[in-house]
Amino acid sequence: MQKLNFPDYTFRFKNSENKLAIFDGVRKKFVILTPEEWVRQHVVSFLLNDRMYPKSYLNVEKLLKINGLNKRYDVVVYKPDGSVFLLVECKAPTVPVTQITFDQIARYNMAAKAQYMMVTNGINHYFCSMDYEQEKYVFLKELPQYKLQP
């Protein structure tokens, strides 16, 4: 797999039916290693190791209903009260992050109501906070470190 714009992390791999799988510590199972999964596992490691978000607040690849349609989010970090702190959209490294990608996460966020959003293809990372009064996102240089939310 290609080198991504993240620190180096250690991952567990295994061969599963002639396909390489990577262990997802949040889902507690091996999943087939696709380019997007490679990015997703780096994001999870980044959130746990570099931003110090508690593993118990992370959720990976779960269903989200938007306008009656089933969609899947990549990574969500919850607050202790169960509201969404961070919504993450991952793309494969070969997929450019475009306005379409931001439109996708904005649609997801209409249901999630996250305080922060992250969009990444593993090479380019974009972080933003939501200004719900102005109905816009504000780009940030980086995500905040975890601290206990009031």
Short mmCIF file of C-alpha atoms in Angstrom, two decimals:
data_model
loop_
_atom_site.label_atom_id
_atom_site.label_comp_id
_atom_site.label_asym_id
_atom_site.label_seq_id
_atom_site.Cartn_x
_atom_site.Cartn_y
_atom_site.Cartn_z
CA MET A 1 0.00 0.00 0.00
CA GLN A 2 1.08 3.52 -0.69
CA LYS A 3 2.70 5.78 1.91
CA LEU A 4 0.17 8.26 3.26
CA ASN A 5 0.54 11.73 4.75
CA PHE A 6 0.24 10.44 8.33
CA PRO A 7 2.80 9.37 10.90
CA ASP A 8 3.91 5.73 10.64
CA TYR A 9 1.63 3.37 12.55
CA THR A 10 1.79 -0.35 13.22
CA PHE A 11 -1.00 -2.49 11.78
CA ARG A 12 -1.89 -6.18 11.91
CA PHE A 13 -2.46 -7.99 8.62
CA LYS A 14 -3.55 -11.45 7.54
CA ASN A 15 -4.42 -13.23 4.32
CA SER A 16 -8.10 -14.01 4.04
CA GLU A 17 -9.30 -16.00 1.01
CA ASN A 18 -6.32 -14.79 -1.05
CA LYS A 19 -7.01 -11.17 -0.06
CA LEU A 20 -5.02 -9.08 2.37
CA ALA A 21 -6.96 -8.00 5.46
CA ILE A 22 -6.14 -5.39 8.10
CA PHE A 23 -7.25 -5.53 11.73
CA ASP A 24 -9.66 -2.78 12.74
CA GLY A 25 -9.30 -2.27 16.49
CA VAL A 26 -12.54 -0.31 16.72
CA ARG A 27 -14.67 -2.91 14.91
CA LYS A 28 -12.53 -5.66 16.51
CA LYS A 29 -12.21 -7.68 13.31
CA PHE A 30 -10.13 -8.07 10.17
CA VAL A 31 -11.47 -6.25 7.12
CA ILE A 32 -10.37 -6.52 3.49
CA LEU A 33 -7.60 -4.03 2.81
CA THR A 34 -8.78 -1.65 0.07
CA PRO A 35 -7.13 1.70 -0.64
CA GLU A 36 -9.99 3.47 1.20
CA GLU A 37 -9.66 1.10 4.16
CA TRP A 38 -5.93 1.86 4.27
CA VAL A 39 -6.82 5.56 4.66
CA ARG A 40 -9.57 4.81 7.20
CA GLN A 41 -7.20 2.79 9.42
CA HIS A 42 -4.65 5.61 9.32
CA VAL A 43 -7.37 8.08 10.32
CA VAL A 44 -8.38 5.87 13.26
CA SER A 45 -4.74 5.60 14.39
CA PHE A 46 -4.33 9.38 13.98
CA LEU A 47 -7.40 10.09 16.12
CA LEU A 48 -6.38 7.59 18.83
CA ASN A 49 -2.63 8.22 18.95
CA ASP A 50 -2.15 11.83 17.85
CA ARG A 51 -5.40 13.50 18.90
CA MET A 52 -5.89 11.26 21.96
CA TYR A 53 -9.59 10.58 21.33
CA PRO A 54 -10.86 7.70 23.50
CA LYS A 55 -11.41 4.49 21.53
CA SER A 56 -14.79 4.03 23.23
CA TYR A 57 -16.02 7.24 21.54
CA LEU A 58 -15.05 6.10 18.02
CA ASN A 59 -17.32 4.31 15.60
CA VAL A 60 -16.32 3.04 12.15
CA GLU A 61 -18.46 2.33 9.08
CA LYS A 62 -21.96 2.52 10.51
CA LEU A 63 -25.29 3.18 8.87
CA LEU A 64 -26.75 6.67 8.81
CA LYS A 65 -30.24 7.50 7.49
CA ILE A 66 -30.40 10.65 5.37
CA ASN A 67 -33.73 11.63 3.81
CA GLY A 68 -34.86 8.02 4.09
CA LEU A 69 -31.75 6.70 2.33
CA ASN A 70 -29.18 4.43 3.97
CA LYS A 71 -25.67 5.91 3.85
CA ARG A 72 -22.47 4.75 5.51
CA TYR A 73 -20.14 7.09 7.33
CA ASP A 74 -16.44 6.26 7.62
CA VAL A 75 -15.52 7.40 11.13
CA VAL A 76 -17.46 9.21 13.84
CA VAL A 77 -16.21 10.44 17.22
CA TYR A 78 -18.94 10.94 19.81
CA LYS A 79 -19.07 13.18 22.85
CA PRO A 80 -19.87 11.63 26.25
CA ASP A 81 -23.50 12.80 25.87
CA GLY A 82 -23.86 10.81 22.62
CA SER A 83 -23.85 13.80 20.27
CA VAL A 84 -21.41 13.78 17.34
CA PHE A 85 -18.10 15.55 17.92
CA LEU A 86 -16.37 14.65 14.62
CA LEU A 87 -17.53 13.21 11.30
CA VAL A 88 -14.83 11.86 8.95
CA GLU A 89 -15.08 11.04 5.25
CA CYS A 90 -12.27 8.93 3.78
CA LYS A 91 -11.43 8.49 0.12
CA ALA A 92 -8.81 6.34 -1.57
CA PRO A 93 -5.49 8.13 -2.23
CA THR A 94 -6.22 8.20 -5.98
CA VAL A 95 -9.55 10.00 -5.42
CA PRO A 96 -9.13 13.77 -5.34
CA VAL A 97 -10.89 15.68 -2.57
CA THR A 98 -13.29 17.97 -4.41
CA GLN A 99 -16.38 20.06 -3.75
CA ILE A 100 -18.41 16.90 -4.39
CA THR A 101 -16.66 15.27 -1.42
CA PHE A 102 -17.50 18.26 0.79
CA ASP A 103 -21.10 18.18 -0.45
CA GLN A 104 -21.27 14.50 0.53
CA ILE A 105 -20.02 15.06 4.09
CA ALA A 106 -22.26 18.14 4.41
CA ARG A 107 -25.29 15.97 3.51
CA TYR A 108 -24.21 13.38 6.08
CA ASN A 109 -23.73 16.12 8.62
CA MET A 110 -27.30 17.36 8.20
CA ALA A 111 -28.26 14.18 10.08
CA ALA A 112 -25.17 13.88 12.31
CA LYS A 113 -24.88 17.54 13.44
CA ALA A 114 -21.13 17.19 14.12
CA GLN A 115 -19.10 19.94 15.70
CA TYR A 116 -16.12 19.13 13.44
CA MET A 117 -15.60 17.43 10.09
CA MET A 118 -12.56 15.91 8.42
CA VAL A 119 -12.19 14.92 4.77
CA THR A 120 -9.09 13.04 3.64
CA ASN A 121 -7.73 10.86 0.86
CA GLY A 122 -4.70 10.05 3.00
CA ILE A 123 -2.58 12.57 1.13
CA ASN A 124 -4.59 15.76 1.62
CA HIS A 125 -6.47 16.38 4.86
CA TYR A 126 -9.12 19.06 5.38
CA PHE A 127 -10.51 19.96 8.80
CA CYS A 128 -13.40 22.27 9.52
CA SER A 129 -15.72 23.30 12.29
CA MET A 130 -19.39 23.94 11.75
CA ASP A 131 -20.92 27.37 12.15
CA TYR A 132 -24.59 26.43 12.34
CA GLU A 133 -25.78 30.02 12.77
CA GLN A 134 -24.11 31.13 9.52
CA GLU A 135 -24.74 27.69 7.89
CA LYS A 136 -21.15 27.27 6.74
CA TYR A 137 -18.01 25.38 7.61
CA VAL A 138 -14.86 27.14 8.78
CA PHE A 139 -11.58 25.55 7.69
CA LEU A 140 -9.02 24.77 10.39
CA LYS A 141 -5.29 24.04 10.28
CA GLU A 142 -5.79 20.91 12.40
CA LEU A 143 -8.26 19.05 14.57
CA PRO A 144 -8.30 19.87 18.28
CA GLN A 145 -6.72 17.48 20.76
CA TYR A 146 -9.25 15.54 22.77
CA LYS A 147 -10.35 17.12 26.01
CA LEU A 148 -13.30 16.15 28.14
CA GLN A 149 -16.28 17.99 26.71
CA PRO A 150 -18.60 19.71 29.19
#
